Amino acid sequence: MIYPESDLMACLNRIGPVDGEAGEQAARRQNSLTKPPGSLGRLERIVIELAMIQRREIPVPGRKVIFTLAGDHGVTAEGVSAYPAVVTAQMVRNFIAGGAAVNALAAHAGADVVVADFGVAADLDIQSPNFRNCKVGYGTANFARGPAMSREQAVTAVARGIELFESEMRSAAIGLTGIGEMGIGNSSAAAAILAVIGDLPPEQAVGRGTGVDDAGLARKIDAIRSGLERNDPDRTDALDILAKVGGFEIGGMAGVMLAAAAHRVAVLCDGFISTAAAMLAVQLCPAVSAYLIASHRSREPGHRLMLELLAKDPILDLDLRLGEGTGAALAMTIIEAACRVHREMANFARAHISDRG
Amino acid sequence: MIYPESDLMACLNRIGPVDGEAGEQAARRQNSLTKPPGSLGRLERIVIELAMIQRREIPVPGRKVIFTLAGDHGVTAEGVSAYPAVVTAQMVRNFIAGGAAVNALAAHAGADVVVADFGVAADLDIQSPNFRNCKVGYGTANFARGPAMSREQAVTAVARGIELFESEMRSAAIGLTGIGEMGIGNSSAAAAILAVIGDLPPEQAVGRGTGVDDAGLARKIDAIRSGLERNDPDRTDALDILAKVGGFEIGGMAGVMLAAAAHRVAVLCDGFISTAAAMLAVQLCPAVSAYLIASHRSREPGHRLMLELLAKDPILDLDLRLGEGTGAALAMTIIEAACRVHREMANFARAHISDRG
């Protein structure tokens, strides 16, 4: 089934602005609490952002869901990754078995993990309540030699991301969404997206991903340079960028972000690949940006550039470079803490505390 | 009751080195887990540090306790704070009633809060299982005009901090300790300690604390300069520094840190005042340093200098400047997440994941 672009546009049209008045109410509440104004720094700003997104003075984390989207990448044929491509499918099974880092960190955060196959190069045939089959294809084509996918596949990937979020939202309301991924080779696709949107030479956009060596890094730069030259993506057209150098799971992540914003649900971007999807989502609809929270700054050097382009200040800076949604899960615990302070603290009057002299 | 310095020295003598072999075991375990080696960055390093402290390959957070120590400061007479001194006692009651930021954040982290009066300038007469009376005096003297306390009181404050930790440890074993404070005027004492140990001019060590205005900041710098000139603390003698420009709760915090290290329990320093106490503790016994974890980098500018002097890289950087143990409580959730990853993740062999190509 192929989705028309008009369906996608219908979702974009449902994305409205966030609520400045609710943000002001939350800021006033923060200033009434028994602490010097502003002394909880980033925690206060997180709550105000979330109040604007949720359109209420006292936002709630609610049900937390990490979506971990998987897809394979034809560009692995260029020798761009430290791991063989079969690891994508193996790690999907590891997510379902609960043995991956994102499982441990999501459990710590009290978040559900929903694993979705958007383009793994194998029939996974997994029966699990946490697994969704959203497969658009069996891995992308090698973007160093031609487009990664057709424009129709790009639209389908985004549309299935929208559907994925909406079906999960229907099953039970979501308060906070985290968005992660697994896909051997996908840091090459993310670097290519950064190079296009940021108008950067490949060597500035690229990093070591899961830990490629110097020779692999050189191959990665070559593959991206070749991909940009051969495909010539239109940097003003997110769907063209996605089709030419993206990935099925990257399109799906952009779709989840769009749908979450349409439902006024905050989205925590994770690392380099997740944030590449955020750049596409924001290009499709700039209003999405106000619903995006940067959970952390990855060790992948291009991630810093992405966050600057998106004007997002990450909550955490823990030298992570794993993906999966691990940084998003960690940041959820900080956001939940910020909400708890906002909800539970006493105010000066009630606690009989003298205010500033 | 006055404690002899020899009792203090007995505690220092019980502080041993951390266990490098356990750290290596933890590092090997990390490298066997289903993720690229090093890809969880700081989370991996936290677990290795904790393994060394707890002397086991798989460290556990265990019972988490935030000690929030309160004391008043005679230097408030110089107009150095944005809030009146009565707020110290009022906030102690707020901690006991559960209305402060540290209560919300400790609850989020699953940590107990133990509030101890080390020198509040009032008889608090609080009956609560979370309150401890460790009072050394009714506020320090104004260090701008003379010593803040006698050397005997400084020794007593540290010794009572040791006792506080030990009695809590006897009631139930502690796995992670956080150390915070409340004391109007205590950022002046902390800045004076930084100026002495860091050999810095007062204007480099000082900041706005709870939010003093420009005139207040100038008075704060003058008070510290005057305090250093009149009292001439010996920068090689932590007890002399504590007596001349410190605070009862600052001495108590140093004592808690020493006792925790003696019991091989990790200590999370909180903000500017807590870290001033850590500098004193490390000067009393350099081996303490390996048991200290910097939970966050405060917005107070001198905190960055303290962390550099202690060679500690903070876990969080959230622009906090509240104290109480709030940053320590937040960092506990990250440490617990790191332990959970270490304990729960599958390894490559068990999950049938192909290793690096």
XYZ file of C-alpha atoms in Angstrom, chain A residues 34-43 45-46 82-84 86-87 90-91 94 98-105 107-109 210-213 299 314-322 324 326 330 332-334 336-338 340-341 344-348 351-357, chain B residues 34-43 45-46 82-84 86-87 90-91 94 98-105 107-109 210-213 299 314-322 324 326 330 332-334 336-338 340-341 344-348 351-357:
136
model
C 9.805 27.641 48.270
C 13.089 28.263 46.446
C 14.797 31.317 45.002
C 13.250 32.120 41.601
C 15.101 30.348 38.808
C 17.229 28.301 41.202
C 16.148 24.998 39.672
C 17.438 26.205 36.309
C 16.773 23.739 33.563
C 14.151 21.855 35.589
C 12.408 25.566 31.919
C 11.499 21.936 31.140
C 32.100 -1.519 12.603
C 29.403 -4.222 12.817
C 27.900 -6.549 10.179
C 22.886 -8.825 10.445
C 23.213 -7.122 13.824
C 19.726 -9.601 16.010
C 19.325 -6.453 18.071
C 17.398 -8.491 21.788
C 14.552 -7.259 27.008
C 18.336 -7.580 26.909
C 19.360 -4.264 25.376
C 20.400 -1.025 27.032
C 17.149 0.674 26.072
C 15.198 -2.030 27.912
C 17.093 -1.447 31.144
C 16.888 2.339 30.866
C 12.392 0.095 32.780
C 14.254 2.485 35.049
C 12.204 5.385 33.627
C 29.277 2.511 16.613
C 33.067 2.760 16.457
C 34.413 2.434 12.935
C 38.208 2.671 12.531
C 29.454 11.969 21.462
C 20.132 19.111 25.397
C 19.157 18.070 28.936
C 22.019 15.595 29.392
C 25.598 15.420 28.171
C 26.807 11.961 29.142
C 29.012 11.057 26.214
C 26.470 8.499 24.964
C 26.626 7.228 21.386
C 24.361 4.196 21.397
C 18.029 2.863 20.631
C 18.725 5.256 25.575
C 17.397 8.791 30.736
C 12.515 11.065 30.862
C 13.621 10.550 34.462
C 14.809 14.167 34.622
C 9.538 13.402 35.511
C 11.605 14.852 38.367
C 10.944 18.370 37.073
C 7.263 16.278 40.454
C 8.946 19.381 41.872
C 4.551 18.716 44.926
C 6.521 21.632 46.321
C 5.005 23.981 48.883
C 4.669 27.693 48.138
C 6.052 30.495 50.314
C 4.998 26.984 54.195
C 5.285 30.281 56.149
C 8.653 31.071 54.587
C 9.857 34.674 54.519
C 10.396 35.922 50.970
C 13.375 37.937 49.758
C 14.396 40.680 52.157
C 25.252 -5.941 23.747
C 26.411 -2.452 22.752
C 29.552 -1.074 21.143
C 32.287 -0.767 23.795
C 32.202 2.642 25.476
C 28.937 3.637 23.790
C 27.209 4.355 27.089
C 29.938 6.858 27.915
C 29.565 8.336 31.338
C 27.152 5.602 32.484
C 32.446 5.177 33.906
C 30.011 5.714 36.786
C 18.927 37.967 49.342
C 16.919 36.285 52.110
C 16.645 36.988 55.856
C 15.181 33.302 59.703
C 14.647 31.401 56.446
C 11.761 28.017 58.277
C 13.230 25.850 55.541
C 9.675 22.857 55.278
C 8.055 17.509 52.873
C 7.435 20.743 50.960
C 10.916 21.566 49.664
C 12.531 20.769 46.328
C 14.811 18.180 47.909
C 11.776 16.288 49.215
C 10.230 16.022 45.755
C 13.509 15.072 44.097
C 11.082 10.957 46.549
C 11.577 10.709 42.795
C 14.967 9.076 43.368
C 20.307 32.591 46.257
C 20.187 35.720 44.092
C 21.746 38.718 45.787
C 21.754 41.993 43.798
C 25.323 27.911 38.093
C 29.985 16.467 37.109
C 27.246 14.088 35.929
C 24.654 16.800 35.291
C 24.803 20.417 34.175
C 21.293 21.736 34.648
C 21.950 25.294 35.767
C 20.840 24.475 39.320
C 21.776 26.769 42.207
C 19.529 25.643 45.042
C 19.568 21.182 49.789
C 18.674 18.608 44.968
C 18.822 13.967 40.541
C 21.151 9.349 42.036
C 18.581 8.519 39.361
C 21.328 8.528 36.716
C 20.780 3.936 39.495
C 20.125 3.787 35.728
C 23.814 3.065 35.125
C 20.603 -1.193 36.105
C 22.177 -1.309 32.629
C 20.373 -6.321 33.481
C 21.782 -6.165 29.955
C 22.435 -9.300 27.942
C 25.919 -10.097 26.701
C 26.857 -10.765 23.079
C 21.889 -12.794 22.974
C 23.482 -14.372 19.863
C 24.626 -10.999 18.556
C 27.511 -10.859 16.076
C 30.444 -8.881 17.415
C 32.451 -6.295 15.503
C 33.281 -7.290 11.945
